[in-house]
Coordinates of C-alpha atoms (C1' of nucleotides) in Angstrom, one line a residue:
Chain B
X1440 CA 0.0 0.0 0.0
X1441 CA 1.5 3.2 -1.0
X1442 CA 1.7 6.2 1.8
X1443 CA 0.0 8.2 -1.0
X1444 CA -3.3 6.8 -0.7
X1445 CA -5.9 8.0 1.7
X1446 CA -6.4 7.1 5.1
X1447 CA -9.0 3.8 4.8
X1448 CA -12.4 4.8 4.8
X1449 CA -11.8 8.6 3.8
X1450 CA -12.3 10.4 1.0
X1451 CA -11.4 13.7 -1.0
X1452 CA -14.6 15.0 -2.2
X1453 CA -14.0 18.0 -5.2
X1454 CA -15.9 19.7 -7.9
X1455 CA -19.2 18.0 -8.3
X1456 CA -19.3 16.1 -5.0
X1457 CA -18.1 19.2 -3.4
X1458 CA -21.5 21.0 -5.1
X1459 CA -23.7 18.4 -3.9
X1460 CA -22.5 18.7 -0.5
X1461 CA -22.9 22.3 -0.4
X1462 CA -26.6 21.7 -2.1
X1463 CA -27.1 19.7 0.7
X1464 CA -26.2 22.2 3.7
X1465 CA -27.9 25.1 2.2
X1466 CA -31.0 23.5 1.1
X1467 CA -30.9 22.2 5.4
X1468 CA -29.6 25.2 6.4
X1469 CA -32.0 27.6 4.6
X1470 CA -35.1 25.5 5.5
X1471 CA -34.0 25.2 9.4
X1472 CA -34.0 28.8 9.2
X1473 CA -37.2 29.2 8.7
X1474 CA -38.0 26.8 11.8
X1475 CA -36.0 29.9 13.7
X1476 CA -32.8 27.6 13.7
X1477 CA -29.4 29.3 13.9
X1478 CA -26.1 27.9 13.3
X1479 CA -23.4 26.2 15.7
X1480 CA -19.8 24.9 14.9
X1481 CA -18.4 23.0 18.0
X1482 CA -14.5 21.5 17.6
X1483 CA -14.5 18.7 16.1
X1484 CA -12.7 17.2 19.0
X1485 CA -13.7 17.3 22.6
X1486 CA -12.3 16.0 25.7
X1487 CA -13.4 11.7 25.6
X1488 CA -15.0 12.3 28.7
X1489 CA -17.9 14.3 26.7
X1490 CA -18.8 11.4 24.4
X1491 CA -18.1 8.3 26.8
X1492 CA -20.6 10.1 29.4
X1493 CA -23.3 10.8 27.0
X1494 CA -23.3 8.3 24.5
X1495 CA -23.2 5.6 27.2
X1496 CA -20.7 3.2 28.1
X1497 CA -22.9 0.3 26.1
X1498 CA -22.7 1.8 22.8
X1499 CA -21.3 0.2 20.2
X1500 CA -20.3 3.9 19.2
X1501 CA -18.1 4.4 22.9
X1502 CA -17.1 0.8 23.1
X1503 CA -15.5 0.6 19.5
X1504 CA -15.6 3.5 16.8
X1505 CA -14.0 5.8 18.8
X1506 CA -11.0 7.7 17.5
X1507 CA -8.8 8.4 21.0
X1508 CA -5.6 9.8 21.8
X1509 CA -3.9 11.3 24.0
X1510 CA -2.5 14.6 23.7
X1511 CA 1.4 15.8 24.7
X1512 CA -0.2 16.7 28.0
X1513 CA -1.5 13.6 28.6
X1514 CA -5.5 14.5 27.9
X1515 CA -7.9 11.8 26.4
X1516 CA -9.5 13.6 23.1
X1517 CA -11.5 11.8 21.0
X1518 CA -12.7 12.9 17.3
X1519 CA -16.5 13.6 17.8
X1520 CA -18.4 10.8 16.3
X1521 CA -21.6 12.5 16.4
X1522 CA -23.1 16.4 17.0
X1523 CA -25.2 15.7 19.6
X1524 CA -22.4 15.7 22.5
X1525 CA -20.5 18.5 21.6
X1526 CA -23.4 20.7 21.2
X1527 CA -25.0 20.1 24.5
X1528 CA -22.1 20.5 26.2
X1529 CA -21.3 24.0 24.4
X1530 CA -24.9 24.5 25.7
X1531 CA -23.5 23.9 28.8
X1532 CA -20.3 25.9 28.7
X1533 CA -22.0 28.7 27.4
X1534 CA -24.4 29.2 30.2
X1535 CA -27.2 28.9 28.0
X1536 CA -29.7 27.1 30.1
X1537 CA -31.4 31.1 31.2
X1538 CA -32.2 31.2 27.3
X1539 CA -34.2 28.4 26.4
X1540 CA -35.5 27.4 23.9
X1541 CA -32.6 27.3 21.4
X1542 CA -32.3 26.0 18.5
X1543 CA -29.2 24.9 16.8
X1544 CA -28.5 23.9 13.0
X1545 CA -24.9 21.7 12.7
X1546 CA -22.7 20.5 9.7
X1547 CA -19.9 19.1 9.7
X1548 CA -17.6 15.7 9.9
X1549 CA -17.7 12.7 12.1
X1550 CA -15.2 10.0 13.0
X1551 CA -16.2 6.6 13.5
X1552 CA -13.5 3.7 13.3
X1553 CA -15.7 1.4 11.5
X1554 CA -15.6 -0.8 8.4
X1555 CA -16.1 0.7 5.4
X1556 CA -18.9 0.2 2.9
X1557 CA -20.8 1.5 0.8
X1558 CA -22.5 4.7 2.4
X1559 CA -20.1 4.3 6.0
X1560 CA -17.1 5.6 5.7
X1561 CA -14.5 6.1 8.9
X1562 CA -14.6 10.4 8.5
X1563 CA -18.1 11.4 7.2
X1564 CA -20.4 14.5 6.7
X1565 CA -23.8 15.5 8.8
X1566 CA -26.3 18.3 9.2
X1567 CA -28.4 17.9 12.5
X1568 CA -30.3 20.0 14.7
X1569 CA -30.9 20.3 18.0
X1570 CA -34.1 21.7 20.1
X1571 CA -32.7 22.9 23.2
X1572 CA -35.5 23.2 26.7
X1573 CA -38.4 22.1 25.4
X1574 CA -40.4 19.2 26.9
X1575 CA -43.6 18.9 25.2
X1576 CA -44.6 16.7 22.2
X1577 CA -45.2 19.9 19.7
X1578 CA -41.4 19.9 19.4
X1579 CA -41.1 16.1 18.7
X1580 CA -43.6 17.6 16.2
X1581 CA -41.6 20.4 14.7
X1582 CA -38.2 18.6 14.9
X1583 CA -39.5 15.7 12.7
X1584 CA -41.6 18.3 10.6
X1585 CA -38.3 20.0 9.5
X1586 CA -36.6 17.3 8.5
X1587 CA -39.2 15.7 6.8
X1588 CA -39.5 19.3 5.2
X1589 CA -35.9 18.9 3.7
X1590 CA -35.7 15.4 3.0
X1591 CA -38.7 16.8 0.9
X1592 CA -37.2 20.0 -0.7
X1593 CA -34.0 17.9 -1.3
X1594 CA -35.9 15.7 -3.7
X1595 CA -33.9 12.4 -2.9
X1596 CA -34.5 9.3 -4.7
X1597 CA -36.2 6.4 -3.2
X1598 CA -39.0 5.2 -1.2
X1599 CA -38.3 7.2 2.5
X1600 CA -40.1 5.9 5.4
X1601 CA -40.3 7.4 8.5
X1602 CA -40.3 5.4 11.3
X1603 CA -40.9 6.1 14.8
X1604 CA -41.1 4.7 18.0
X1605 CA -41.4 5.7 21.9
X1606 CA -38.6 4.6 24.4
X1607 CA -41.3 6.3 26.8
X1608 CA -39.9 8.1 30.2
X1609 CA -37.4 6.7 32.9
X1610 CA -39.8 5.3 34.8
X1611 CA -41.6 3.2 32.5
X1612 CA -38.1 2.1 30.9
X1613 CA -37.0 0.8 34.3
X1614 CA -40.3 -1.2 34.7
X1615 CA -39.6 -2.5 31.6
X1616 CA -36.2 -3.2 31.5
X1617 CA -37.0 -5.5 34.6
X1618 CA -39.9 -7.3 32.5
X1619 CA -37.8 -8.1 29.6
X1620 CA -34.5 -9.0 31.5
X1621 CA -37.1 -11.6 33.2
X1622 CA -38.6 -13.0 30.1
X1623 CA -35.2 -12.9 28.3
X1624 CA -33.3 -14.2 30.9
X1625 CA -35.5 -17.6 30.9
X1626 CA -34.8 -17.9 26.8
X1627 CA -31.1 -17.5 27.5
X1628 CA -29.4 -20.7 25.5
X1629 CA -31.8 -19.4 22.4
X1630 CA -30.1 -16.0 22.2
X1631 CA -27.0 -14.5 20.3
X1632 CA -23.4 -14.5 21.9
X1633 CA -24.1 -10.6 21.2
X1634 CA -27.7 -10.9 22.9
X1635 CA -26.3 -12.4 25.8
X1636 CA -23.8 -9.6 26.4
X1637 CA -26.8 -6.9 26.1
X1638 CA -29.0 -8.9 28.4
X1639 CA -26.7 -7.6 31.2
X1640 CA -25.7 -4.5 29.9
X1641 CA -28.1 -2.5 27.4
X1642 CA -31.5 -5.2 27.2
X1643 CA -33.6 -2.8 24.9
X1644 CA -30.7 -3.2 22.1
X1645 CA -31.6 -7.2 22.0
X1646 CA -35.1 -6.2 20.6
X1647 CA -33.2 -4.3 17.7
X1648 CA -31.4 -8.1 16.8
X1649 CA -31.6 -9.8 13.5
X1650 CA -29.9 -12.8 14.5
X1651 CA -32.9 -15.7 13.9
X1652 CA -32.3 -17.4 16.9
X1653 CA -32.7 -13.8 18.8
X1654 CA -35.9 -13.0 16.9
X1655 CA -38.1 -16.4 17.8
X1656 CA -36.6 -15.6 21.1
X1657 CA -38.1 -11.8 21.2
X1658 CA -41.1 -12.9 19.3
X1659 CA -43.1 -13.7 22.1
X1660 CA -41.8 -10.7 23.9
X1661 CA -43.7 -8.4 25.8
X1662 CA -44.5 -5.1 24.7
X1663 CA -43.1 -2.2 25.4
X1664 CA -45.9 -0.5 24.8
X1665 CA -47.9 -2.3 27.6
X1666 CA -45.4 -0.8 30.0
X1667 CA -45.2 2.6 28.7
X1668 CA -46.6 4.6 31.7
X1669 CA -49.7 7.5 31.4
X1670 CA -48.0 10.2 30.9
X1671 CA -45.4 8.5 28.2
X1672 CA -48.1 7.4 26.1
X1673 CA -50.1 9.9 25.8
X1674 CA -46.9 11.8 25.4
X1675 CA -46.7 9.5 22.3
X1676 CA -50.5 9.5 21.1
X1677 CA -49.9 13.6 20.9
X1678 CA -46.4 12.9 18.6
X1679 CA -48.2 11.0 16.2
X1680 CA -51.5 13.2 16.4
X1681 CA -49.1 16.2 16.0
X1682 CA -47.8 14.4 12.5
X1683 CA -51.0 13.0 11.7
X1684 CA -52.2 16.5 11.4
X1685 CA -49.2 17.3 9.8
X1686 CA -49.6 14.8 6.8
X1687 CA -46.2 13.5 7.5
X1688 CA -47.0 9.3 7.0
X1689 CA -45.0 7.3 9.6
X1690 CA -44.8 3.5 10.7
X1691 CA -44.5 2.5 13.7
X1692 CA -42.3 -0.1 14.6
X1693 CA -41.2 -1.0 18.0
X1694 CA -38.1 -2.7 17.7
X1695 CA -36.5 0.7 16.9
X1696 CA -34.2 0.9 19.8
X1697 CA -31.5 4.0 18.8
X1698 CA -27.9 2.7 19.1
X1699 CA -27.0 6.0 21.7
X1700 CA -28.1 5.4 25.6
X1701 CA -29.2 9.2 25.9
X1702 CA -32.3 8.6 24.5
X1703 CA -36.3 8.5 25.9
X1704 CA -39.4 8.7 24.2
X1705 CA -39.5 9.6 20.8
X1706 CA -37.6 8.2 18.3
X1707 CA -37.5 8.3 15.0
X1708 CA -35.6 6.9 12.1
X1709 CA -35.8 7.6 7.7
X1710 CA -35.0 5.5 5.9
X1711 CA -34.3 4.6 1.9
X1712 CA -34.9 1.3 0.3
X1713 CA -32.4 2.8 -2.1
X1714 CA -29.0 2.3 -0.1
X1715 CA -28.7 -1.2 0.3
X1716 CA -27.5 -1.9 3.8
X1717 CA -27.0 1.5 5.0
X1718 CA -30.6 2.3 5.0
X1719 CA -31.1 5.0 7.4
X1720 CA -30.6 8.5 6.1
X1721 CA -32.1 10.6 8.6
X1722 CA -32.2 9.6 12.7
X1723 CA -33.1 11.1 15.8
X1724 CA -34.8 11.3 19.1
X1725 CA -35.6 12.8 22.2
X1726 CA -32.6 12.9 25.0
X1727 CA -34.5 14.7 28.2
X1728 CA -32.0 13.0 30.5
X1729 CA -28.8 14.1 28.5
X1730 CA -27.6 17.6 29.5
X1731 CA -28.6 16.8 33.0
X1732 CA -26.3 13.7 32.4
X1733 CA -23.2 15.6 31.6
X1734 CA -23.5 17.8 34.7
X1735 CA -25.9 20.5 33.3
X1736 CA -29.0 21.9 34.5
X1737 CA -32.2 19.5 33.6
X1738 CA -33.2 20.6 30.2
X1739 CA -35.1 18.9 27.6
X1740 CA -34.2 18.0 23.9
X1741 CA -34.9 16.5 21.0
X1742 CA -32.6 16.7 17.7
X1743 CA -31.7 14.6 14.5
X1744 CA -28.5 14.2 12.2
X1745 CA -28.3 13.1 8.7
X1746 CA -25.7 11.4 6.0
X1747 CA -24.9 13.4 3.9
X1748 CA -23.1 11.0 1.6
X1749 CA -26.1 9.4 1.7
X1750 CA -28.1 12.0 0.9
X1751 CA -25.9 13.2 -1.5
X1752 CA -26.1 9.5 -3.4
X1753 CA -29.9 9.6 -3.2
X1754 CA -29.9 13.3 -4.8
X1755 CA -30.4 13.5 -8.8
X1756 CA -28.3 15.9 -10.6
X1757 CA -27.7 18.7 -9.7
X1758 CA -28.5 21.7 -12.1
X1759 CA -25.3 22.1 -14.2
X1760 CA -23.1 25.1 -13.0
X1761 CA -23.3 28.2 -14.1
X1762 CA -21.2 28.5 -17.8
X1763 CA -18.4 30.7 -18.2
X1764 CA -17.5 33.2 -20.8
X1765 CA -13.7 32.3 -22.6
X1766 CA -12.1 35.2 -23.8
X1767 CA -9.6 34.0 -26.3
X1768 CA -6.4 36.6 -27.2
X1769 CA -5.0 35.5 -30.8
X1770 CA -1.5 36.2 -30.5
X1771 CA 1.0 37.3 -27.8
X1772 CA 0.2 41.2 -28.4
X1773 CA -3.5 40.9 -27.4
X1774 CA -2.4 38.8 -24.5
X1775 CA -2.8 41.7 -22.1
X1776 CA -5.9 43.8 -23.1
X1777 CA -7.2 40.1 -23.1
X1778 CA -6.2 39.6 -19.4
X1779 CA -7.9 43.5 -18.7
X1780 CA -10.8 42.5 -20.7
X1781 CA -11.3 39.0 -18.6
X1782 CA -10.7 41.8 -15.5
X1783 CA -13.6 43.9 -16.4
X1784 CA -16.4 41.1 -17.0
X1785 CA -15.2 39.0 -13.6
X1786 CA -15.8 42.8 -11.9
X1787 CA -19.3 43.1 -13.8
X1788 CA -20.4 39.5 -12.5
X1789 CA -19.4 37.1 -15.8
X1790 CA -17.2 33.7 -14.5
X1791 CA -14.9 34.3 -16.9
X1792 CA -12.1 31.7 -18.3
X1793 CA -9.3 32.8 -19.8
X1794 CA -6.8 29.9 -21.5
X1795 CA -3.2 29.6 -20.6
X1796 CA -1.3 29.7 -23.5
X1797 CA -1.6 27.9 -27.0
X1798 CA -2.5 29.8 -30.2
X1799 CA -6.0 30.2 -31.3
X1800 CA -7.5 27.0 -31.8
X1801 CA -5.8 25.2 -28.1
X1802 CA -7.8 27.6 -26.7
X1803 CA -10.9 26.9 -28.5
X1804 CA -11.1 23.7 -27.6
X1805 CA -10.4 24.9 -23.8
X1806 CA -13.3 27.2 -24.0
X1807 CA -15.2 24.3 -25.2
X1808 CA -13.9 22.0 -22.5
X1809 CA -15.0 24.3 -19.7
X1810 CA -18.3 24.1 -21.9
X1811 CA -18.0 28.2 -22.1
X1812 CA -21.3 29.5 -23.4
X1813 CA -19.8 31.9 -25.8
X1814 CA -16.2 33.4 -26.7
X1815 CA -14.7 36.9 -27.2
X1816 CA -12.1 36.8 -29.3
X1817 CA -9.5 39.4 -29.0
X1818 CA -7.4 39.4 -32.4
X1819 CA -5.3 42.4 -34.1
X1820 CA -8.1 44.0 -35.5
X1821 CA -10.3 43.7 -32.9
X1822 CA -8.0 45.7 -30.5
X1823 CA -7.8 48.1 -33.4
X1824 CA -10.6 48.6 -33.8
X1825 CA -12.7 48.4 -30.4
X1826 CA -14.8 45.8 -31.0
X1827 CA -14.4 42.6 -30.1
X1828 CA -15.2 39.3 -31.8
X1829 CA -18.6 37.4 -29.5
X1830 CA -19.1 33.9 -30.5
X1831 CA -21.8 32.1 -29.1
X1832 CA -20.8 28.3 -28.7
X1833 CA -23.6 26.8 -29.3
X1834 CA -25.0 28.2 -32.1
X1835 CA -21.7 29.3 -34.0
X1836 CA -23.3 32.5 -34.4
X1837 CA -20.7 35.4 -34.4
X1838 CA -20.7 38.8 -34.5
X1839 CA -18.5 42.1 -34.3
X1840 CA -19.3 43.7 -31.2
X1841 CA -18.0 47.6 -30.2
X1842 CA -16.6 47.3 -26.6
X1843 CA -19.2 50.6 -25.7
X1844 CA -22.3 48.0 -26.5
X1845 CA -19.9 44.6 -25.0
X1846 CA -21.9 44.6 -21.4
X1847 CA -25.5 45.1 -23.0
X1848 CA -24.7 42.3 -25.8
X1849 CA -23.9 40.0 -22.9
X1850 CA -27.2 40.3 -21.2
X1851 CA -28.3 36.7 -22.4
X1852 CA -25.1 35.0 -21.4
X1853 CA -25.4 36.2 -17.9
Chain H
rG1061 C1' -14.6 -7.4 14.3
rC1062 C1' -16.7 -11.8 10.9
rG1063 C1' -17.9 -14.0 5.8
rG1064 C1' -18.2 -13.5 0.1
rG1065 C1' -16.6 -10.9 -4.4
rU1066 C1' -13.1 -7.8 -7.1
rG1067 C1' -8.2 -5.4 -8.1
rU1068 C1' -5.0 -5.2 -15.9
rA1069 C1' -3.5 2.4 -19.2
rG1070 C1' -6.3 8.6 -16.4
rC1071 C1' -11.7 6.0 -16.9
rU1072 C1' -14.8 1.5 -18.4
rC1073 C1' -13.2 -3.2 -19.4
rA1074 C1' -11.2 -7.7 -22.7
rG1075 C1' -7.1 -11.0 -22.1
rU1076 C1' -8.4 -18.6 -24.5
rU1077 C1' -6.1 -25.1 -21.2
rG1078 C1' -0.1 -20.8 -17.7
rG1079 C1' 3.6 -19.7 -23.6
rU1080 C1' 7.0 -14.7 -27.5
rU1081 C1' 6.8 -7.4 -28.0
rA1082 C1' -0.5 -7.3 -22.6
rG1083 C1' -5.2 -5.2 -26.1
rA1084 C1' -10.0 -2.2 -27.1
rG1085 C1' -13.2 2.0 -26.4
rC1086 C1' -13.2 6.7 -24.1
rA1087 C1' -9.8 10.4 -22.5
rU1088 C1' -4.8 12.9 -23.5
rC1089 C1' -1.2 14.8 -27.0
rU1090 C1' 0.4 15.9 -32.2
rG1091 C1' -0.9 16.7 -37.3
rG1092 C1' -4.7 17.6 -41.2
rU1093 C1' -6.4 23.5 -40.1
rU1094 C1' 0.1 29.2 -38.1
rG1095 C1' -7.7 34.0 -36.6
rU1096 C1' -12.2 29.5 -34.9
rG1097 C1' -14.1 24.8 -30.8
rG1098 C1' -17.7 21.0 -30.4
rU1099 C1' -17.8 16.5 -35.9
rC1100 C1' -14.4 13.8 -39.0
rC1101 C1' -9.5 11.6 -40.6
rA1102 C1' -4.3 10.1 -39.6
rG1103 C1' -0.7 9.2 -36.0
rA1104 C1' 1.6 9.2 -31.0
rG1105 C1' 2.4 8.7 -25.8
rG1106 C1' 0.7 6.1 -21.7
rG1107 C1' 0.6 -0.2 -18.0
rU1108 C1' 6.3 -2.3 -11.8
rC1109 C1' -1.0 -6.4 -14.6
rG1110 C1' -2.7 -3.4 -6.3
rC1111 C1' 1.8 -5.0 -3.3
rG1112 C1' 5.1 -9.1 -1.4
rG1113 C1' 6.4 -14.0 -1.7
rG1114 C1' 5.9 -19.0 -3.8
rU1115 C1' 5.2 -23.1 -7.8
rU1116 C1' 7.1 -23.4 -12.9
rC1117 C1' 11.8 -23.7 -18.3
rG1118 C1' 8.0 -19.8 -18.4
rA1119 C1' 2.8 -16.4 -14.2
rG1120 C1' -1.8 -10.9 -15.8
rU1121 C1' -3.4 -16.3 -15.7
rC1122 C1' -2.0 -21.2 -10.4
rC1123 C1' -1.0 -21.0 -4.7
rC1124 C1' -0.1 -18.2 0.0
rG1125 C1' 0.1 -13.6 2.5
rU1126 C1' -1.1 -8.5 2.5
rC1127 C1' -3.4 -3.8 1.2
rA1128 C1' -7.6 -1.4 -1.0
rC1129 C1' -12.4 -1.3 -2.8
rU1130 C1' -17.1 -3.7 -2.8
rC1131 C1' -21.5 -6.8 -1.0
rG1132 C1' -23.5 -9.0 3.3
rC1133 C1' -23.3 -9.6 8.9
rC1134 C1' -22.8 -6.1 12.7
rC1135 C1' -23.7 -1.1 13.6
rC1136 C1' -25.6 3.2 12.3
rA1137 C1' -25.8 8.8 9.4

RNA sequence: GCGGGUGUAGCUCAGUUGGUUAGAGCAUCUGGUUGUGGUCCAGAGGGUCGCGGGUUCGAGUCCCGUCACUCGCCCCA
């Protein structure tokens, strides 16, 4: 393997994958906006302690995709693998709980040591928001609605579902975690090596198994929803009410058990049928116990992140960019009212591309490469003259135009 | 972390039961056209066959290892 190549599982994104990655985060960031979202950046690295305390020592996330070091002064840092952390504790830090609510709008990349595949890679891209101090259902509500509401202006390919499930409060978690650790604990030589493992240490994630043997096991299961307390489900009846009303379509489907231990009631997952294995595009929840968690004031909050590789392979094409003007000098003397020329129309708002070198018919060709809608050519007589020589590209049409009327006959290629 | 598939020119790929100088299309460059591109014609350059080792008189082809990509498991965005 040569040193040359990239780090496994990244990738250098340019040009048109750099354009559909802006698309992305302005079509988010423009429709969060109008949901009164404004934007945060938090480091990309934070002390470990920040992710290990929120995220939950169970996670897969903490226990294995974690990129750690250790700095020259002997701190723990870890590359954030997700948005959620860092922004609740800049919440925190910022002494923001007097303000509430907030909400914040996040892009940015993520690190998680995993193995690579189609749609996972180890450093990746997400937009996410965050509704800071709010505890009712309406903002389950509006969260979802927004991203619903981009997923929709975005236009991405596929069947998107939206699915959605309630992990209900503490209280009716704990009564149930006791239930299932019973029932599961009797079918023990039927479940996973992996099962086993969560039995003892996260025994909602065992519900999320594929694993065959794990699924007769859980068939017979109880029900989470038969445990989920007054106040959680009606909690949940006014989510889906508040979508219902909405016209936002959802399933529900209660083996959705998010991977992250900060979560309660709501959650919520979209996914493509269009992505092969890495299905979800689009995943959030509620985390009332969160900044609390990491030594904060109790505050409510419900956010989401999304792919945006994912998104970005789901998106059609994007509009072609905006088409350049060439302006073409014919030999070395017109070189530099050529260059003053190209000055002017990049001033007056034209992309302008002017060829490096070559005689008259190189930089033809280059006009044509960088699919330039028309050319002004520059010769001997032109400079004599004033004029120059405007040649629209596509229709061959060409035409001597004085440089007093230049910016009015460019109108139509603007 | 586990299992399967793939790796030949910048790109997409072909390469027979192992056998001489490894091919095609596209792209690039040059010329036809020293003030006119996109079409066309002619020609040229470009490959340690992912990398390392092994078997063999001989390996792109067979074997082992390794790296990368890819599909699935897992996990998730």
């Amino acid at each position: 393997m040569s040193s040359l190549q990239p780090v496994r599982g990244t990738h250098d994104l340019m040009f048109d994958d750099m354009r559909r990655h802006r698309h992305i985060e302005a079509v988010a960031l423009e429709i969060a906006g109008r949901y009164g979202y404004g934007e945060i950046a938090t480091p990309v690295f934070e002390f470990t302690e920040v992710f290990t305390r929120t995220l939950g020592d169970t996670s897969d996330i903490v226990t294995k995709e974690m990129y750690t070091f250790t700095t020259k002064g002997g701190e723990s840092i870890t590359l954030r693998p997700e948005g959620t952390a860092g922004v609740a504790r800049a919440f925190i830090t910022g002494g923001l709980a007097q303000q509430t609510p907030l909400k914040f709008f996040y892009r940015g990349p993520m690190f998680r040591h995993e193995r690579p595949q189609k749609g996972r890679q180890r450093q990746f891209h997400q937009i996410g928001a965050e509704l800071i101090g709010v505890a009712g259902p309406q903002a389950d509500v509006e969260v979802i609605a927004l991203a619903a509401h981009i997923l929709k202006e975005l236009k991405v390919a596929g069947t998107i579902t939206l699915q959605l499930n309630s992990l209900g409060d503490v209280e009716s978690r704990l009564a149930y975690r006791d239930v299932l650790v019973k029932y599961l604990s009797e079918r023990r030589d039927q479940l996973s090596e992996e099962s086993r493992a969560r039995l003892e240490r996260n025994p909602l994630r065992v519900l999320d198994s594929k694993d065959p043997g794990d699924q007769a096991a859980i068939k017979d299961a109880p029900r989470f929803t038969q445990y989920l307390n007054e106040a959680s489900t009606t909690f949940f009846r006014e989510v889906q009410d508040g979508l219902t009303a909405l016209d936002i379509a959802f399933t529900l489907n209660p083996s959705l058990v998010r991977g992250l231990d900060y979560y309660s009631h709501t959650a919520f997952e979209f996914t493509t049928d269009a992505l092969g294995a890495q299905g979800t595009v689009l995943a959030g929840g509620r985390y009332d116990g969160l900044i609390k968690d990491m030594g904060g004031p109790q505050t409510p909050g419900i956010g989401w992140a999304a792919g945006i590789e994912r998104l970005s392979m789901l998106l059609s094409d994007l509009a072609p960019a905006k088409r350049p003007l060439a302006v073409i000098p014919v030999g070395a003397a017109e070189e530099r009212p050529a260059e003053l020329l190209t000055a002017e129309l990049r001033r007056a708002g034209f992309s302008v591309d002017l060829g490096y070198g070559g005689n008259m018919g190189k930089r033809m060709k280059r006009a044509n490469k960088v699919s330039a809608i028309a050319a002004l050519i520059l010769g001997e007589d032109e400079v004599k003259n004033g004029v120059v020589t405007l040649r629209n590209l596509d229709s061959g049409e060409q035409s001597s135009v004085p440089r007093t009327e230049l910016m009015a006959q460019l109108k139509p290629f603007a």
